[in-house]
Amino acid sequence: MAASLFANSFAVCFLVCFTLGASPPDNPVAPPRYQINLDLPEEQRWTELMKNYAQIGPDAYNVIYSYVHSLPPPLPNITIKVIEMVAADVDQYLPSPYAAEMRGIAKSLNIDLGLIVGMNILYDVTAFCTSIVMQDSKGVIWHARNLDYSYTDMLRNITVQVDFIQNNKTVYSGVTYAGYVGLLTGMRPKAFTITIDERDQGAWWENFLIGIIDRKAEPIGFLIRDVLANETTFESAVKRLSFTTTEASAYFIVGGVGKDEGVVITKGRIAPVDTWQLDTANGRWYEVETNYDHWGPVPKTDDRRDPANKKMVAMGQNVTVDNLFDVMSTVPVLNDDTTYTIIMSASQPDITKVWIRNCHTCPKT
Ligand SMILES: *[C@@H]1O[C@H](CO)[C@@H](O)[C@H](O)[C@H]1NC(C)=O
Ligand SMILES: *[C@@H]1O[C@H](CO)[C@@H](O)[C@H](O)[C@H]1NC(C)=O
Ligand SMILES: *[C@@H]1O[C@H](CO)[C@@H](O)[C@H](O)[C@H]1NC(C)=O
Ligand SMILES: *[C@@H]1O[C@H](CO)[C@@H](O)[C@H](O)[C@H]1NC(C)=O
Ligand SMILES: CC(=O)N[C@H]1CO[C@H](CO)[C@@H](O)[C@@H]1O
C-alpha cells in the first residue's frame, strides 16, 4: 500500500515535472541575502548575520551528534576527538580568515567553538548534488546546481545568500549555511562560478580527518572560498582547484565568461583524475555532473544524470533562468534532500537566483 502510494505520487510528479514549463512540485522561496564586510576584522564579519540565527546552537549540536553517530565505529570517537582537538587550537589547525571568523561566530552566539568547528568540518564533505554547466546559443556560460543534504529541514532554515564586500564592492558571492564560513557554491562576478559535488571514495572520511590533523590539506569549502577571493580568471581558478591538495576527492564544476569555459574537474586528493571541458564545436554545449564519474555508469538506485540530460536536450541552447529552473525542478534532480537551487552566470552576475527547495513529495536520493 505504502509502496504503491509512493510509486503513484512519484509517477505523477515525474509526468508533471517532465513537461517543460510545469510549476515545480514544491513552494520555492528566496533565502535571505546578507553582506559580509571584508573590511571588518575577521572576528566581527558574521556578527550582524548571526543575530538572526541565535537559535542554531541546539540544531547544530543535533546535526553533528546524529551525523557523527551514523558513522561506523571507530569513526564516531575519532571524529569527536578531532573536532575537540581542532577547536582547542583552531588557529593552529585552520587557516586565516576561517579560524578567526569561526571564533567570532561562536562568541556572538555564546556557544562552544567545538560546535562551530564541527559544523564547518562536517558540512564540507557530506553533500550530494547535481551541477550543470553550459553555453547558450549566444555563447554565454551558465551554471546551475541543486544542493542535496540530509538534515534538510534544519539546513533550509539557515540557508543564506551572501555577498562578500570590500570597499563597498562585491568581490565574490555565494550561498551557504549560517555558521558555515566556507562556500560550496560561489561566484566571482565577471570571472567564474564554482560548485562542488561530493565524490565518494571509500575511506575518504578517515583520510579527511587525518588531513585536518596534518594540516596538509584545506577543507574543500575553504579552498573554494579562497579561490573566489584570490583568483581572478577562469583559468587560474581551474588550475588552483585542480592542483591544491584536498584530503577528500571531489567534483569541481567551474563556469567562466568565455567560449567553452565550462569544466567538470574530477579531483583526486592531489591532482585531477580527469578534466572534462565544454567543446561546443563538437556538440558538447553542456555537462551534467551528479556524484559519479562522468565516464562511468550511474547506479540504478540514484540516477539523476539521465533525467537531467533529457531535460537539457529538450531545452536546447535556449537558456533562460526559467528554462533552467525547470530543468533543476525535474524529479529526481529535485528530490526530498534538495535544500536549494541556484542559477548563476559569471558574465551576468545580476541574473543570479536562489531558491530554497522543499519537495516532500519527491523521492529520496
Ligand atoms: C567510543 O567512546 C565511548 C565513550 O568514550 C566508549 O565507551 C567506546 O568504547 C568507544 N568506542 C570505540 C569503538 O572506541
Ligand atoms: C524552521 O523554521 C520554522 C519557522 O521559523 C520553524 O517552525 C521550524 O521548527 C524550523 N525547523 C527546524 C528543523 O529548525
Ligand atoms: C556603496 O554602493 C552603493 C551602491 O552601489 C551606493 O549607493 C552607496 O552610496 C555606496 N556607499 C559608499 C559609502 O560608497
Ligand atoms: C526559448 O524558451 C522560451 C521559454 O520557454 C520560449 O518562450 C521561446 O520561444 C524559446 N525560444 C526559442 C528560440 O526556442
Ligand atoms: C578567503 C580569503 O580571503 N583567502 C585569502 C586570500 O588571499 C589573502 C592574501 O594572500 C589571504 O590573506 C586570505 O586569507
XYZ file of C-alpha atoms and ligand atoms in Angstrom:
435
model
C 0.000 0.000 0.000
C 2.621 2.499 1.084
C 4.829 1.389 -1.767
C 2.129 1.858 -4.404
C 1.153 5.232 -2.986
C 4.749 6.260 -3.274
C 5.007 4.871 -6.782
C 1.866 6.766 -7.804
C 2.885 10.139 -6.474
C 6.280 9.566 -7.990
C 4.719 8.797 -11.380
C 2.528 11.884 -11.178
C 5.434 14.087 -10.252
C 7.545 12.507 -12.943
C 4.987 13.319 -15.630
C 4.307 16.806 -14.363
C 7.930 17.634 -13.938
C 8.861 16.433 -17.395
C 6.518 18.871 -19.071
C 8.543 21.955 -19.943
C 7.270 24.968 -18.018
C 5.267 22.993 -15.426
C 5.133 24.548 -11.980
C 7.556 22.964 -9.506
C 6.290 20.347 -7.030
C 7.298 22.446 -4.052
C 7.000 26.021 -2.913
C 10.404 27.559 -3.667
C 11.309 30.814 -1.909
C 14.406 33.010 -1.997
C 16.661 32.752 1.071
C 17.622 35.965 2.904
C 20.555 37.865 1.408
C 23.334 39.408 3.519
C 26.522 41.368 3.060
C 29.719 40.279 4.762
C 32.049 43.242 5.029
C 35.615 42.089 4.374
C 36.914 45.435 5.643
C 35.862 44.461 9.183
C 38.192 42.469 11.452
C 37.689 38.735 10.754
C 36.074 38.085 14.143
C 33.341 40.673 13.526
C 32.369 39.864 9.947
C 29.500 37.463 10.700
C 28.173 39.128 13.857
C 25.303 41.029 12.174
C 24.135 37.992 10.215
C 24.331 35.672 13.229
C 21.975 37.934 15.184
C 19.187 36.416 13.064
C 20.355 32.867 13.779
C 20.802 32.970 17.536
C 18.886 29.687 17.804
C 21.259 27.482 15.760
C 23.278 26.181 18.720
C 20.996 23.251 19.658
C 20.295 22.487 15.973
C 23.982 22.420 15.135
C 24.519 20.107 18.087
C 21.754 17.739 16.945
C 23.009 17.620 13.365
C 26.581 16.937 14.431
C 25.506 14.379 17.000
C 23.290 12.393 14.629
C 25.793 12.625 11.771
C 28.725 11.507 13.872
C 26.781 8.615 15.336
C 25.651 7.451 11.912
C 29.277 6.701 11.003
C 30.622 3.186 11.514
C 32.903 2.668 14.554
C 35.560 3.748 15.310
C 34.800 6.907 13.292
C 32.408 8.493 15.815
C 35.065 8.555 18.515
C 37.821 9.664 16.154
C 35.649 12.434 14.738
C 34.749 13.804 18.141
C 38.416 13.735 19.164
C 39.421 15.591 16.012
C 36.725 18.226 16.483
C 37.761 18.774 20.114
C 41.401 18.956 19.154
C 40.837 21.456 16.349
C 38.531 23.603 18.489
C 41.088 23.731 21.284
C 43.651 25.267 18.948
C 41.721 26.464 15.930
C 44.347 28.961 14.694
C 46.878 26.164 14.622
C 44.709 23.820 12.534
C 42.665 26.047 10.264
C 43.915 28.871 8.039
C 43.064 32.559 8.072
C 40.445 34.006 7.847
C 38.398 30.923 8.802
C 39.727 30.335 12.307
C 39.056 33.884 13.443
C 35.666 34.059 11.694
C 34.591 30.856 13.472
C 35.792 32.200 16.796
C 33.745 35.325 16.171
C 30.644 33.294 15.322
C 30.911 31.112 18.436
C 31.371 34.241 20.533
C 28.408 36.073 19.010
C 26.179 33.019 19.630
C 27.731 32.424 23.030
C 28.216 28.724 22.238
C 31.100 26.272 22.350
C 33.596 26.790 19.500
C 33.587 22.996 19.056
C 30.037 23.187 17.674
C 31.004 25.701 15.009
C 34.184 23.811 14.164
C 32.232 20.548 13.974
C 29.648 22.107 11.688
C 32.356 23.541 9.433
C 34.205 20.232 9.201
C 31.125 18.067 8.662
C 29.188 20.171 6.158
C 32.237 20.171 3.994
C 32.134 16.612 2.768
C 28.611 15.371 3.008
C 26.686 16.965 0.150
C 25.021 15.110 -2.711
C 24.252 17.396 -5.610
C 23.596 17.981 -9.275
C 25.595 20.635 -11.124
C 25.222 21.623 -14.774
C 27.463 23.967 -16.719
C 26.538 25.084 -20.243
C 26.993 27.546 -23.076
C 23.864 29.055 -24.619
C 23.233 29.859 -28.283
C 24.735 33.347 -27.803
C 27.951 31.971 -26.308
C 27.064 32.900 -22.712
C 28.137 30.458 -19.974
C 25.558 29.445 -17.349
C 25.875 27.316 -14.228
C 23.079 25.675 -12.233
C 23.071 23.431 -9.203
C 20.872 21.650 -6.714
C 22.448 21.041 -3.333
C 21.172 17.907 -1.630
C 21.788 17.129 2.027
C 20.452 15.053 4.847
C 19.149 17.086 7.854
C 17.411 19.233 5.316
C 14.771 20.874 7.478
C 17.298 22.486 9.708
C 19.519 23.438 6.790
C 16.675 25.006 4.810
C 16.098 27.304 7.759
C 19.670 28.535 7.855
C 20.391 28.856 4.118
C 21.680 32.330 3.255
C 22.856 34.154 0.166
C 25.969 36.150 0.960
C 27.821 38.959 -0.839
C 31.381 39.494 0.365
C 32.030 43.236 0.133
C 35.261 45.186 0.070
C 35.405 48.953 -0.459
C 31.640 48.812 -0.978
C 32.035 46.428 -3.910
C 31.082 42.749 -4.190
C 34.310 40.800 -4.582
C 32.562 37.421 -4.553
C 29.238 35.913 -3.525
C 27.880 32.542 -2.565
C 25.226 30.503 -0.863
C 25.989 28.998 2.497
C 24.524 27.972 5.854
C 24.594 30.408 8.776
C 27.608 29.417 10.854
C 29.462 27.767 7.965
C 32.298 30.008 6.767
C 33.308 28.023 3.681
C 31.478 28.085 0.352
C 30.215 25.090 -1.619
C 28.644 27.393 -4.239
C 30.049 30.736 -5.311
C 30.644 33.344 -7.979
C 33.326 35.877 -8.657
C 31.405 38.383 -10.809
C 32.693 38.759 -14.374
C 35.184 35.952 -13.771
C 33.900 32.489 -12.764
C 31.389 30.376 -10.852
C 32.183 27.238 -8.789
C 30.193 24.392 -7.299
C 31.402 21.174 -5.666
C 29.698 17.786 -5.765
C 30.754 15.019 -3.418
C 32.783 12.121 -4.841
C 32.593 9.165 -2.508
C 35.834 7.226 -2.479
C 35.553 4.560 0.180
C 37.717 5.546 3.104
C 37.684 9.250 2.246
C 36.253 10.226 5.605
C 39.178 8.866 7.589
C 41.641 10.482 5.238
C 39.794 13.720 5.529
C 40.149 13.719 9.315
C 43.801 12.799 9.074
C 44.285 15.625 6.594
C 42.867 18.144 9.046
C 45.184 16.938 11.785
C 48.155 17.001 9.433
C 47.337 20.467 8.113
C 48.349 19.138 4.707
C 45.018 19.893 3.146
C 42.334 22.541 3.318
C 38.684 21.672 3.791
C 37.097 21.933 0.350
C 34.669 24.724 1.287
C 37.622 26.819 2.431
C 39.536 26.120 -0.773
C 36.564 27.255 -2.872
C 36.235 30.468 -0.897
C 39.986 31.089 -1.203
C 39.786 30.622 -4.966
C 36.816 33.021 -5.183
C 38.687 35.563 -3.067
C 42.138 35.225 -4.554
C 41.882 34.155 -8.194
C 40.614 36.444 -10.924
C 40.295 34.273 -14.033
C 38.599 31.017 -15.040
C 41.976 29.571 -15.971
C 43.694 30.309 -12.684
C 40.636 29.157 -10.721
C 40.642 25.813 -12.561
C 44.359 25.419 -12.021
C 44.228 26.132 -8.298
C 41.213 23.870 -7.724
C 42.914 21.102 -9.707
C 46.279 21.152 -8.017
C 45.621 22.064 -4.386
C 45.850 19.006 -2.156
C 42.459 18.168 -0.704
C 42.104 15.160 1.540
C 38.716 14.337 0.074
C 38.228 13.579 -3.594
C 35.544 15.779 -5.212
C 33.975 17.069 -8.399
C 34.583 20.776 -9.025
C 32.313 22.327 -11.605
C 33.540 25.683 -12.893
C 31.927 28.136 -15.310
C 33.741 31.121 -16.832
C 32.928 34.011 -19.145
C 34.466 32.965 -22.468
C 33.690 30.384 -25.120
C 33.769 26.779 -23.838
C 34.732 27.987 -20.357
C 32.850 25.289 -18.508
C 34.542 22.304 -16.902
C 33.983 19.353 -14.603
C 37.170 18.531 -12.708
C 37.214 15.051 -11.198
C 39.692 15.746 -8.449
C 41.736 13.123 -6.662
C 43.308 14.209 -3.409
C 46.469 15.552 -5.019
C 45.743 16.098 -8.697
C 42.888 15.854 -11.175
C 41.860 12.377 -12.301
C 40.037 13.877 -15.285
C 39.245 17.325 -16.693
C 36.150 17.474 -18.894
C 35.651 20.773 -20.706
C 32.829 22.039 -22.885
C 33.513 21.551 -26.585
C 30.725 23.318 -28.440
C 32.371 22.824 -31.852
C 31.799 19.116 -31.331
C 28.301 19.450 -29.919
C 29.173 19.329 -26.214
C 27.467 22.547 -25.144
C 26.534 21.334 -21.645
C 27.784 18.917 -18.996
C 25.853 17.348 -16.137
C 27.697 16.139 -13.023
C 25.938 14.433 -10.122
C 28.020 12.297 -7.768
C 29.553 9.751 -10.140
C 32.454 9.828 -12.615
C 31.044 11.195 -15.880
C 32.721 8.469 -17.954
C 31.178 5.654 -15.916
C 27.633 4.465 -15.252
C 25.369 5.786 -12.506
C 23.776 3.368 -10.048
C 20.150 2.490 -10.886
C 19.179 3.489 -7.354
C 20.407 7.072 -7.846
C 20.087 8.129 -11.460
C 19.754 11.899 -11.546
C 22.047 12.173 -14.568
C 19.823 10.715 -17.300
C 16.730 12.753 -16.349
C 18.880 15.908 -16.279
C 20.386 15.065 -19.683
C 16.940 14.518 -21.149
C 15.710 17.865 -19.918
C 18.819 19.662 -21.162
C 18.346 18.206 -24.636
C 14.661 19.195 -24.557
C 15.576 22.749 -23.538
C 18.375 23.086 -26.076
C 20.698 26.085 -26.035
C 17.752 28.397 -25.379
C 18.959 29.016 -21.822
C 16.958 31.333 -19.573
C 16.529 31.443 -15.812
C 13.025 29.992 -16.175
C 14.019 27.215 -18.544
C 16.959 26.232 -16.363
C 14.875 26.370 -13.206
C 12.552 23.938 -14.905
C 15.461 21.545 -15.535
C 16.516 21.782 -11.895
C 12.927 21.110 -10.796
C 12.838 17.781 -12.603
C 12.347 14.861 -10.266
C 14.653 13.235 -9.188
C 17.168 16.012 -10.000
C 14.969 17.747 -7.470
C 14.435 15.331 -4.603
C 13.455 15.209 -0.965
C 17.014 16.089 0.104
C 17.421 19.152 -2.108
C 17.953 22.209 0.110
C 18.468 24.837 -2.579
C 18.667 25.539 -6.301
C 20.902 28.243 -7.735
C 21.237 29.596 -11.255
C 24.185 31.830 -11.989
C 26.261 33.157 -14.848
C 29.561 34.913 -14.160
C 29.209 37.248 -17.146
C 25.743 38.379 -15.957
C 26.055 38.482 -12.161
C 22.677 40.168 -11.722
C 20.651 37.221 -13.040
C 21.692 35.083 -10.043
C 18.628 33.423 -8.492
C 18.472 31.170 -5.457
C 15.501 29.206 -4.154
C 15.144 27.120 -1.011
C 13.608 23.796 -2.087
C 11.132 21.836 -0.100
C 9.847 18.862 -2.096
C 8.436 16.467 0.446
C 6.543 14.532 -2.246
C 9.794 13.931 -4.149
C 11.751 10.690 -3.756
C 14.826 10.448 -1.533
C 18.237 10.053 -3.183
C 33.927 5.393 21.987
O 33.878 6.199 23.156
C 32.980 5.700 24.141
C 32.862 6.720 25.252
O 34.073 7.387 25.456
C 33.455 4.343 24.613
O 32.567 3.821 25.579
C 33.512 3.401 23.413
O 34.038 2.135 23.803
C 34.365 3.972 22.303
N 34.215 3.131 21.128
C 35.223 2.732 20.373
C 34.894 1.897 19.181
O 36.375 3.028 20.615
C 12.444 26.047 10.667
O 11.840 27.317 10.827
C 10.447 27.236 11.063
C 9.903 28.652 11.064
O 10.764 29.536 11.719
C 10.222 26.525 12.394
O 8.862 26.430 12.660
C 10.832 25.127 12.303
O 10.711 24.473 13.527
C 12.274 25.203 11.899
N 12.754 23.833 11.674
C 13.896 23.381 12.117
C 14.207 21.944 11.834
O 14.692 24.077 12.703
C 28.005 51.851 -1.833
O 27.437 51.405 -3.026
C 26.065 51.704 -3.152
C 25.503 51.024 -4.386
O 26.496 50.723 -5.307
C 25.910 53.230 -3.189
O 24.553 53.575 -3.289
C 26.480 53.798 -1.897
O 26.447 55.218 -1.920
C 27.920 53.357 -1.683
N 28.375 53.766 -0.377
C 29.581 54.270 -0.174
C 29.921 54.605 1.231
O 30.391 54.451 -1.063
C 13.045 29.860 -25.545
O 12.315 29.484 -24.368
C 11.221 30.343 -24.092
C 10.598 29.903 -22.764
O 10.429 28.534 -22.684
C 10.222 30.276 -25.242
O 9.158 31.146 -24.971
C 10.925 30.697 -26.517
O 10.040 30.561 -27.590
C 12.153 29.843 -26.766
N 12.893 30.361 -27.889
C 13.362 29.586 -28.843
C 14.147 30.239 -29.922
O 13.190 28.359 -28.849
C 39.174 33.863 1.748
C 40.423 34.639 1.613
O 40.374 35.838 1.665
N 41.550 33.966 1.412
C 42.892 34.536 1.292
C 43.108 35.342 0.029
O 44.425 35.853 -0.007
C 44.813 36.660 1.080
C 46.189 37.199 0.807
O 47.064 36.185 0.452
C 44.695 35.853 2.357
O 45.042 36.603 3.472
C 43.273 35.338 2.504
O 43.163 34.566 3.653
